[in-house]
Amino acid sequence: MQKWRATRRLLLNSYSSKSRFDHPRSNPISDHSTTISRSSSGFESWTSRIHYRHFATAMIQRNPLFSTLNSDDINYFKGILGEKNVIEDEDTLLFANTDWMRKYKGSSKLLLQPRTTQEVSEVLKYCNSRRLAVVPQGGNTGVVGGSVPVFDEVIINVGSMKQVISFDKVSGVLVCEAGCILENLVSFLDNQGFIMPLDLGAKGSCQIGGNVSTNAGGLRLVRYGSLHGTVLGIEAVLANGDVLDMLGTLRKDNTGYDLKHLFIGSEGSLGIVTKVSILTPPKLSSVNLAFLACKDYSSCQKLLFEAKRRLGEILSAFEFLDNESLNLALNHLEGVRNPLPPAMHNFYVLIETTGSDETYDKEKLEAFLLRSMEGGLISDGVIAQDINQASSFWRIREGVPEALMKAGAVYKYDLSLPVETMYNLVAEMRTKLGNSAKVIGFGHLGDGNLHLNISTPQYDDAILAQIEPFVYEWTSKHRGSISAEHGLGLMKANMIFYSKSRETVQLMASIKKLMDPNGILNPYKVLPHSIVSYS
Amino acid sequence: MKIMVAVKRVIDYAVKIRVKPDKTGVETQNVKMSMNPFCEIALEEALRIKEAGMASEVVAVSMGPAQCVDTLRTGLAMGADRAIHVDATGPLYPLSVAKLFKALVELEKPGLLILGKQAIDDDCNQTGQMVAGLLGWPQGTFASKVVLDKEKQLATVDREVDGGLETLCMDLPAVITTDLRLNQPRYATLPNIMKAKSKVIKKYTPQELNVEIKSDLEVLQVTEPPKRKAGVIVSSVDELIDKLKNEAHVI
C-alpha cells in the first residue's frame, strides 16, 4: 500500500505537478485572483519587489469625518473578540494591507477576526458609532483593490467563520459561513456527490463570502449561471450592526424586494456577508476537455455558436486565448507544454463538456469536433484522454494571469463586450501601443467576457495614459461593461459612468446612503467619490 | 519488426480512491477510468521506435471487460496501428496476464514486448518479469532509456536503480518495462482520433488462447489506510521534548 501511494505521489510530482485537480495551490493565479504563498520567510523578498501604483490614492483624500483608532477602541474590540482575534502584528498587517498584485497598499493598524455573526454585528455597531471606517476582507484575492484598505480602515476578516451549517442532499442546497474557503467547500461537496456552481483559479484562498460580495464569475458560469442565480439566501450585517437574516433555501420566493441581490456584487459596501445559502449542482461523472486551434477570431465565434447548438446540454466551459497568451504561458510557466503539434495558430479554444454518460458524451464531442474540423472552424486539436491531460490543458488557460505576473508589470482589464466585436479591442490596442507593450486577449468567450491584459517590463504612466481612458471609452461605445466579473473596487470606482447612467448611479448612491449613512463600509470604492458625499 | 504494447485500463490516477463499504475492493462505478500512466509511456516509446524507422507496426493489447476497448481506442488515437482485446470479466492476476501475453506473442511474433513497469491500481510490478520468464526472453525492466540496434538486433536499456543507472544490453526479441522518466507521452490529436476509428480491434477470449484463468491468491479484504491524526501545537520546547520522549518515543 505504501508503495502504491508512493507511485501515485511520484506521478503527481513529475509530469503532472501542475494538476488542477490535485494541486490547485500550485496554480495560484487566475484572472480573478490568486493564492500567494504566505510564508513569513518568503514575504521579505516579496515585499521588496513591490511597486505600488499610488496614482489611485494620490487622487483621494482621506474622509476627514472618519475617526482615527485609539487604544480605547482596541480595548473595546479585545473585549468583544478576545485578545487573539484583535491583530496588531506588523507582518500580518503588511499582508492584509497589500493586494496580491502588489498594486494597492493601505496603512491599517488593525485586523479583526470575528468568529460569529454576533461578533461582526457588535464590531460594526461600535465602528459605526465611532465613525471608524472598515474594509471587509476575504481571501484578499481581488484584482481591483477592493479588499485592501486605502488609508487606515480597520480590516475585518471573517476567515474564522468557516463552518458548513447544513447540506440538503435532495435539493443540493448548501448553507455555510462566509469564511469558508471555496476549495474546502468543493471537497466537502465532492464527498456528497455535488460541486460548487463556481470555479476559479483562486479557489485555494478565496472565501465564499468574498465570492458572493464580488459576484465572482469564473469558468463554469456558461453552464451554471452567475451567483445572482445560484445564491438562494444571505445573512448580512449592516453598518449599524443590524443582522439581516435572508438565509432562505428556497428556489422561489417572491415576497417583496429580493434584497439579497444588493449584497451580491456590491463589494462589501452595503454590509458584510456572514452566511450564504447556495444551490449546488450534482457532480456528474463524465467530463471531457478539448484544446483546439482556430485560424481566426471569427472561427472561434462560429465554433461557439455551433457548440451551443450541438453540445448545448453538456457544454460546461468555452474559453479562449490568443497566440500571444499561449506563448506567454509557455515561456513563463514551468512544466507547461503546447498540447498541439508545433504550428502557428492565432487562437486557441478550450471546450469542456460535463454530462452523465461517458461513452455518449465522448462520442458526441468527438463527432462535433471532427465535423467542425472538416468545416474548417478548427485547424487542429487534441482531446484529453485522462484527468492529468485535462489538468495540463486547464493549466495553460488558468496560468495566463500567473505568466503575466512573471513577465513584469501588467495592466488588467476585465470587460464584457458583444462577442462579435470583442477582439477588435485587442487588435486596436496592439496598433495603438505598437512595440512598447505586449497586448494579449483571453477569457470566457462563452460569456462574452474578455480579459484584456497589457504587459510591460515595468509600470509606466505614459503607457497607462495611452490605455486609459481609451479602453473604457471603447467599451462604453460598444455598450459593454468595464467590469465583467472583477468588480470596480478602488481601481474603477470613478469609471462607473462608462457603463451606468447618471440616474442609475444616483440611485446606487441613495441606497448606499440609506444603508450606510456614515459611509464606513469599504469607503472610496465601487461608487465615484464625487457622488458619495457625507455630512 | 513488430512491437506489442500492453495497455491497462485503471482508475484515473487523479481520482480519489474510495473503498467499497463491504471491503471487497475499491469503488469503480461512476469513476473515471483511463490508461495506466506507465502503459502510456510504454506505448509512446513503441511509437517513437516505429517513427525512427526501427519497427513496422505497433500492436496495443488490453485485457479485461468490454470497456477496455475505450482504452484501446485511446492507444489507437495516440498512433498504434491495431489493437487486440482479450475479453475477460473476472479478476486477472499477473501470472494469468503473462500467460495470455505468451500466447499472443506466439501468435503475433513481435520482436519487442513493451509494458509499463506496473499498473497504478494493484501495483504488482510482476507481469513484465513473468512474461519474460515464460517466453525465455531477456528483460530490461524500469527502463529510463531505450536504444535499439536494428542491424545487430540488440536493445540497450538504461535502468534507474538505487544510486545510479545500470545499462543492459540484450538480444531481441526482449521484454522491456518502462519507468516514469523514459518519455513524455503525446496527446491524441483530432486527425488521429479520426483515423483511429477505422483501425481494427481484434477480440480473443482466454479459451481461444488456451489459457485457464485462475489464481492462487484470494483477496480477503480491502481497507483504507488509517487516517492521519491532526497535529497539535505545543506551547514550549519542554513540552515538545516531553512529547517526543514519552508519547512518540523517538528520543
mmCIF file of C-alpha atoms in Angstrom, chain B:
data_model
loop_
_atom_site.group_PDB
_atom_site.id
_atom_site.type_symbol
_atom_site.label_atom_id
_atom_site.label_comp_id
_atom_site.label_asym_id
_atom_site.label_seq_id
_atom_site.Cartn_x
_atom_site.Cartn_y
_atom_site.Cartn_z
ATOM 1 C CA MET B 1 9.760 -5.750 -36.640
ATOM 2 C CA LYS B 2 6.507 -5.635 -34.805
ATOM 3 C CA ILE B 3 6.156 -4.159 -31.296
ATOM 4 C CA MET B 4 3.479 -5.344 -28.904
ATOM 5 C CA VAL B 5 2.459 -2.976 -26.116
ATOM 6 C CA ALA B 6 0.357 -3.725 -23.046
ATOM 7 C CA VAL B 7 -2.195 -1.075 -22.060
ATOM 8 C CA LYS B 8 -4.246 -1.489 -18.922
ATOM 9 C CA ARG B 9 -7.478 0.261 -18.062
ATOM 10 C CA VAL B 10 -7.279 1.563 -14.483
ATOM 11 C CA ILE B 11 -8.981 4.132 -12.288
ATOM 12 C CA ASP B 12 -7.656 7.508 -13.388
ATOM 13 C CA TYR B 13 -4.783 8.305 -11.084
ATOM 14 C CA ALA B 14 -6.174 11.774 -10.325
ATOM 15 C CA VAL B 15 -9.348 10.250 -8.920
ATOM 16 C CA LYS B 16 -9.658 9.913 -5.165
ATOM 17 C CA ILE B 17 -9.901 6.214 -4.441
ATOM 18 C CA ARG B 18 -12.848 5.057 -2.340
ATOM 19 C CA VAL B 19 -13.036 1.658 -0.727
ATOM 20 C CA LYS B 20 -16.375 -0.153 -1.085
ATOM 21 C CA PRO B 21 -18.340 -0.314 2.162
ATOM 22 C CA ASP B 22 -18.234 -4.161 2.114
ATOM 23 C CA LYS B 23 -14.408 -4.075 1.843
ATOM 24 C CA THR B 24 -14.340 -6.346 -1.215
ATOM 25 C CA GLY B 25 -12.438 -3.818 -3.290
ATOM 26 C CA VAL B 26 -12.423 -0.205 -4.429
ATOM 27 C CA GLU B 27 -15.354 1.628 -5.958
ATOM 28 C CA THR B 28 -15.232 1.592 -9.761
ATOM 29 C CA GLN B 29 -18.824 2.546 -10.516
ATOM 30 C CA ASN B 30 -19.149 6.046 -11.983
ATOM 31 C CA VAL B 31 -15.426 6.529 -11.625
ATOM 32 C CA LYS B 32 -13.255 7.928 -14.388
ATOM 33 C CA MET B 33 -11.131 5.181 -15.929
ATOM 34 C CA SER B 34 -8.042 5.905 -18.022
ATOM 35 C CA MET B 35 -4.981 4.244 -19.420
ATOM 36 C CA ASN B 36 -2.389 3.308 -16.809
ATOM 37 C CA PRO B 37 0.213 6.123 -16.981
ATOM 38 C CA PHE B 38 3.136 3.663 -17.253
ATOM 39 C CA CYS B 39 1.346 1.982 -20.177
ATOM 40 C CA GLU B 40 1.045 5.384 -21.882
ATOM 41 C CA ILE B 41 4.810 5.685 -21.574
ATOM 42 C CA ALA B 42 5.244 2.167 -22.971
ATOM 43 C CA LEU B 43 3.066 2.995 -25.965
ATOM 44 C CA GLU B 44 4.827 6.311 -26.548
ATOM 45 C CA GLU B 45 8.181 4.509 -26.614
ATOM 46 C CA ALA B 46 6.891 1.969 -29.124
ATOM 47 C CA LEU B 47 5.568 4.772 -31.336
ATOM 48 C CA ARG B 48 8.895 6.603 -31.175
ATOM 49 C CA ILE B 49 10.758 3.442 -32.144
ATOM 50 C CA LYS B 50 8.420 2.999 -35.082
ATOM 51 C CA GLU B 51 8.763 6.636 -36.140
ATOM 52 C CA ALA B 52 12.553 6.218 -36.045
ATOM 53 C CA GLY B 53 12.141 3.510 -38.660
ATOM 54 C CA MET B 54 13.108 0.639 -36.358
ATOM 55 C CA ALA B 55 9.719 -1.048 -36.321
ATOM 56 C CA SER B 56 6.970 -1.607 -38.843
ATOM 57 C CA GLU B 57 3.921 -1.974 -36.661
ATOM 58 C CA VAL B 58 2.701 -1.236 -33.126
ATOM 59 C CA VAL B 59 0.003 -3.504 -31.689
ATOM 60 C CA ALA B 60 -1.721 -2.429 -28.473
ATOM 61 C CA VAL B 61 -3.152 -5.132 -26.222
ATOM 62 C CA SER B 62 -5.592 -4.783 -23.346
ATOM 63 C CA MET B 63 -7.194 -7.449 -21.175
ATOM 64 C CA GLY B 64 -10.346 -7.209 -19.143
ATOM 65 C CA PRO B 65 -14.007 -6.237 -19.567
ATOM 66 C CA ALA B 66 -15.626 -4.819 -22.701
ATOM 67 C CA GLN B 67 -14.796 -1.202 -21.712
ATOM 68 C CA CYS B 68 -11.103 -1.939 -22.309
ATOM 69 C CA VAL B 69 -11.954 -1.120 -25.900
ATOM 70 C CA ASP B 70 -12.144 2.571 -24.890
ATOM 71 C CA THR B 71 -8.595 2.369 -23.580
ATOM 72 C CA LEU B 72 -7.516 0.664 -26.797
ATOM 73 C CA ARG B 73 -9.175 3.453 -28.817
ATOM 74 C CA THR B 74 -7.031 5.925 -26.875
ATOM 75 C CA GLY B 75 -3.991 3.844 -27.788
ATOM 76 C CA LEU B 76 -5.031 3.783 -31.429
ATOM 77 C CA ALA B 77 -5.620 7.552 -31.345
ATOM 78 C CA MET B 78 -2.103 8.012 -29.983
ATOM 79 C CA GLY B 79 -0.844 6.113 -33.007
ATOM 80 C CA ALA B 80 -0.935 2.327 -32.506
ATOM 81 C CA ASP B 81 -1.675 0.559 -35.789
ATOM 82 C CA ARG B 82 -4.105 -2.011 -34.465
ATOM 83 C CA ALA B 83 -5.287 -3.491 -31.222
ATOM 84 C CA ILE B 84 -6.145 -6.754 -29.510
ATOM 85 C CA HIS B 85 -8.679 -7.083 -26.751
ATOM 86 C CA VAL B 86 -8.671 -10.197 -24.591
ATOM 87 C CA ASP B 87 -12.169 -10.293 -23.193
ATOM 88 C CA ALA B 88 -12.133 -11.454 -19.588
ATOM 89 C CA THR B 89 -14.652 -10.478 -16.955
ATOM 90 C CA GLY B 90 -13.214 -11.811 -13.710
ATOM 91 C CA PRO B 91 -10.126 -10.582 -11.884
ATOM 92 C CA LEU B 92 -6.873 -11.042 -13.767
ATOM 93 C CA TYR B 93 -3.667 -11.564 -11.836
ATOM 94 C CA PRO B 94 -0.153 -11.035 -13.231
ATOM 95 C CA LEU B 95 0.526 -14.692 -13.910
ATOM 96 C CA SER B 96 -2.667 -15.089 -15.949
ATOM 97 C CA VAL B 97 -1.895 -11.900 -17.848
ATOM 98 C CA ALA B 98 1.637 -13.125 -18.510
ATOM 99 C CA LYS B 99 0.313 -16.430 -19.839
ATOM 100 C CA LEU B 100 -2.136 -14.605 -22.104
ATOM 101 C CA PHE B 101 0.716 -12.447 -23.391
ATOM 102 C CA LYS B 102 2.821 -15.504 -24.040
ATOM 103 C CA ALA B 103 0.003 -16.955 -26.145
ATOM 104 C CA LEU B 104 -0.412 -13.664 -28.039
ATOM 105 C CA VAL B 105 3.328 -13.365 -28.620
ATOM 106 C CA GLU B 106 3.328 -16.825 -30.130
ATOM 107 C CA LEU B 107 0.511 -15.791 -32.465
ATOM 108 C CA GLU B 108 1.793 -12.322 -33.398
ATOM 109 C CA LYS B 109 5.535 -12.921 -33.157
ATOM 110 C CA PRO B 110 6.612 -9.387 -32.161
ATOM 111 C CA GLY B 111 10.293 -8.537 -31.858
ATOM 112 C CA LEU B 112 9.709 -6.470 -28.746
ATOM 113 C CA LEU B 113 7.144 -6.507 -25.963
ATOM 114 C CA ILE B 114 6.859 -3.265 -24.003
ATOM 115 C CA LEU B 115 4.868 -2.952 -20.781
ATOM 116 C CA GLY B 116 4.568 -0.362 -18.059
ATOM 117 C CA LYS B 117 6.675 -1.331 -15.048
ATOM 118 C CA GLN B 118 3.492 -1.639 -13.016
ATOM 119 C CA ALA B 119 -0.160 -0.677 -13.015
ATOM 120 C CA ILE B 120 -1.186 2.001 -10.540
ATOM 121 C CA ASP B 121 -4.225 0.037 -9.349
ATOM 122 C CA ASP B 122 -2.673 -3.135 -7.916
ATOM 123 C CA ASP B 123 0.995 -2.060 -8.102
ATOM 124 C CA CYS B 124 2.045 -5.678 -8.703
ATOM 125 C CA ASN B 125 5.088 -4.964 -10.862
ATOM 126 C CA GLN B 126 5.236 -8.625 -11.928
ATOM 127 C CA THR B 127 3.707 -9.063 -15.366
ATOM 128 C CA GLY B 128 6.718 -7.974 -17.425
ATOM 129 C CA GLN B 129 9.100 -10.153 -15.455
ATOM 130 C CA MET B 130 6.769 -13.171 -15.586
ATOM 131 C CA VAL B 131 6.136 -12.987 -19.306
ATOM 132 C CA ALA B 132 9.883 -12.681 -19.953
ATOM 133 C CA GLY B 133 10.358 -15.792 -17.839
ATOM 134 C CA LEU B 134 7.619 -17.731 -19.613
ATOM 135 C CA LEU B 135 8.948 -16.775 -23.052
ATOM 136 C CA GLY B 136 12.571 -17.255 -22.092
ATOM 137 C CA TRP B 137 13.308 -13.721 -23.376
ATOM 138 C CA PRO B 138 15.769 -11.271 -21.857
ATOM 139 C CA GLN B 139 14.242 -8.424 -19.902
ATOM 140 C CA GLY B 140 15.083 -4.776 -19.291
ATOM 141 C CA THR B 141 12.861 -3.523 -16.515
ATOM 142 C CA PHE B 142 12.354 0.065 -15.214
ATOM 143 C CA ALA B 143 13.751 1.459 -18.446
ATOM 144 C CA SER B 144 14.631 5.143 -18.458
ATOM 145 C CA LYS B 145 16.294 4.989 -21.880
ATOM 146 C CA VAL B 146 15.952 2.527 -24.735
ATOM 147 C CA VAL B 147 18.246 2.366 -27.769
ATOM 148 C CA LEU B 148 17.744 -0.227 -30.483
ATOM 149 C CA ASP B 149 20.309 -1.508 -32.938
ATOM 150 C CA LYS B 150 18.374 -2.797 -35.914
ATOM 151 C CA GLU B 151 21.328 -4.481 -37.632
ATOM 152 C CA LYS B 152 22.636 -6.373 -34.638
ATOM 153 C CA GLN B 153 19.141 -6.932 -33.257
ATOM 154 C CA LEU B 154 20.173 -5.557 -29.887
ATOM 155 C CA ALA B 155 18.458 -3.371 -27.304
ATOM 156 C CA THR B 156 20.399 -1.193 -24.883
ATOM 157 C CA VAL B 157 18.349 -0.264 -21.836
ATOM 158 C CA ASP B 158 19.222 2.182 -19.060
ATOM 159 C CA ARG B 159 17.594 1.254 -15.753
ATOM 160 C CA GLU B 160 17.138 3.546 -12.829
ATOM 161 C CA VAL B 161 18.494 1.704 -9.829
ATOM 162 C CA ASP B 162 19.344 2.885 -6.354
ATOM 163 C CA GLY B 163 22.333 5.166 -6.539
ATOM 164 C CA GLY B 164 22.565 5.496 -10.297
ATOM 165 C CA LEU B 165 21.933 3.976 -13.675
ATOM 166 C CA GLU B 166 22.526 0.441 -14.842
ATOM 167 C CA THR B 167 22.951 -0.147 -18.563
ATOM 168 C CA LEU B 168 21.957 -3.509 -20.002
ATOM 169 C CA CYS B 169 22.446 -4.818 -23.486
ATOM 170 C CA MET B 170 20.207 -7.639 -24.675
ATOM 171 C CA ASP B 171 19.329 -9.596 -27.779
ATOM 172 C CA LEU B 172 15.948 -9.154 -29.414
ATOM 173 C CA PRO B 173 13.282 -10.337 -29.019
ATOM 174 C CA ALA B 174 13.049 -8.952 -25.498
ATOM 175 C CA VAL B 175 10.707 -7.617 -22.861
ATOM 176 C CA ILE B 176 11.050 -4.006 -21.712
ATOM 177 C CA THR B 177 9.130 -2.398 -18.865
ATOM 178 C CA THR B 178 9.009 1.379 -18.675
ATOM 179 C CA ASP B 179 9.732 3.766 -15.837
ATOM 180 C CA LEU B 180 8.353 7.242 -15.403
ATOM 181 C CA ARG B 181 11.188 9.248 -16.898
ATOM 182 C CA LEU B 182 11.509 7.340 -20.153
ATOM 183 C CA ASN B 183 9.482 9.818 -22.181
ATOM 184 C CA GLN B 184 6.519 12.169 -22.154
ATOM 185 C CA PRO B 185 3.514 10.624 -23.881
ATOM 186 C CA ARG B 186 1.822 12.508 -26.700
ATOM 187 C CA TYR B 187 -1.762 13.691 -26.824
ATOM 188 C CA ALA B 188 -4.460 12.257 -29.045
ATOM 189 C CA THR B 189 -4.982 14.775 -31.844
ATOM 190 C CA LEU B 190 -8.252 15.128 -33.707
ATOM 191 C CA PRO B 191 -6.880 13.823 -37.028
ATOM 192 C CA ASN B 192 -5.502 10.774 -35.199
ATOM 193 C CA ILE B 193 -8.751 10.221 -33.305
ATOM 194 C CA MET B 194 -10.474 10.256 -36.660
ATOM 195 C CA LYS B 195 -8.010 7.751 -38.132
ATOM 196 C CA ALA B 196 -8.325 5.514 -35.072
ATOM 197 C CA LYS B 197 -11.987 4.989 -35.784
ATOM 198 C CA SER B 198 -11.206 2.815 -38.794
ATOM 199 C CA LYS B 199 -8.443 0.792 -37.110
ATOM 200 C CA VAL B 200 -9.119 -2.838 -36.225
ATOM 201 C CA ILE B 201 -9.541 -4.170 -32.700
ATOM 202 C CA LYS B 202 -9.358 -7.958 -32.706
ATOM 203 C CA LYS B 203 -11.029 -9.835 -29.887
ATOM 204 C CA TYR B 204 -9.882 -13.063 -28.228
ATOM 205 C CA THR B 205 -11.167 -14.983 -25.254
ATOM 206 C CA PRO B 206 -8.790 -16.724 -22.837
ATOM 207 C CA GLN B 207 -10.220 -20.037 -24.054
ATOM 208 C CA GLU B 208 -9.249 -19.232 -27.626
ATOM 209 C CA LEU B 209 -5.729 -18.603 -26.388
ATOM 210 C CA ASN B 210 -5.784 -21.806 -24.353
ATOM 211 C CA VAL B 211 -5.170 -20.069 -21.068
ATOM 212 C CA GLU B 212 -7.050 -21.031 -17.967
ATOM 213 C CA ILE B 213 -7.752 -18.020 -15.747
ATOM 214 C CA LYS B 214 -7.163 -18.982 -12.164
ATOM 215 C CA SER B 215 -5.282 -17.685 -9.236
ATOM 216 C CA ASP B 216 -3.734 -18.996 -6.093
ATOM 217 C CA LEU B 217 -4.403 -15.650 -4.477
ATOM 218 C CA GLU B 218 -7.557 -14.632 -2.695
ATOM 219 C CA VAL B 219 -8.352 -11.073 -1.643
ATOM 220 C CA LEU B 220 -9.613 -11.203 1.920
ATOM 221 C CA GLN B 221 -10.409 -7.567 2.353
ATOM 222 C CA VAL B 222 -9.509 -4.100 1.169
ATOM 223 C CA THR B 223 -9.352 -1.308 3.738
ATOM 224 C CA GLU B 224 -8.422 2.341 3.702
ATOM 225 C CA PRO B 225 -5.129 3.421 5.198
ATOM 226 C CA PRO B 226 -5.557 4.810 8.718
ATOM 227 C CA LYS B 227 -6.499 8.479 8.794
ATOM 228 C CA ARG B 228 -3.712 10.820 9.713
ATOM 229 C CA LYS B 229 -4.346 12.396 13.076
ATOM 230 C CA ALA B 230 -4.415 16.174 13.327
ATOM 231 C CA GLY B 231 -1.271 17.721 14.757
ATOM 232 C CA VAL B 232 -1.066 19.683 17.974
ATOM 233 C CA ILE B 233 0.639 22.979 18.613
ATOM 234 C CA VAL B 234 2.933 22.724 21.596
ATOM 235 C CA SER B 235 3.393 25.718 23.830
ATOM 236 C CA SER B 236 7.016 25.251 24.783
ATOM 237 C CA VAL B 237 10.211 23.460 23.883
ATOM 238 C CA ASP B 238 9.929 21.480 27.122
ATOM 239 C CA GLU B 239 6.506 20.215 26.139
ATOM 240 C CA LEU B 240 7.844 19.225 22.722
ATOM 241 C CA ILE B 241 10.725 17.286 24.264
ATOM 242 C CA ASP B 242 8.349 15.658 26.700
ATOM 243 C CA LYS B 243 6.031 14.567 23.891
ATOM 244 C CA LEU B 244 8.854 13.290 21.727
ATOM 245 C CA LYS B 245 10.170 11.283 24.685
ATOM 246 C CA ASN B 246 7.040 9.980 26.287
ATOM 247 C CA GLU B 247 4.419 9.885 23.528
ATOM 248 C CA ALA B 248 6.288 9.417 20.281
ATOM 249 C CA HIS B 249 9.154 7.510 21.955
ATOM 250 C CA VAL B 250 11.600 8.815 19.378
ATOM 251 C CA ILE B 251 14.166 10.465 21.602
#
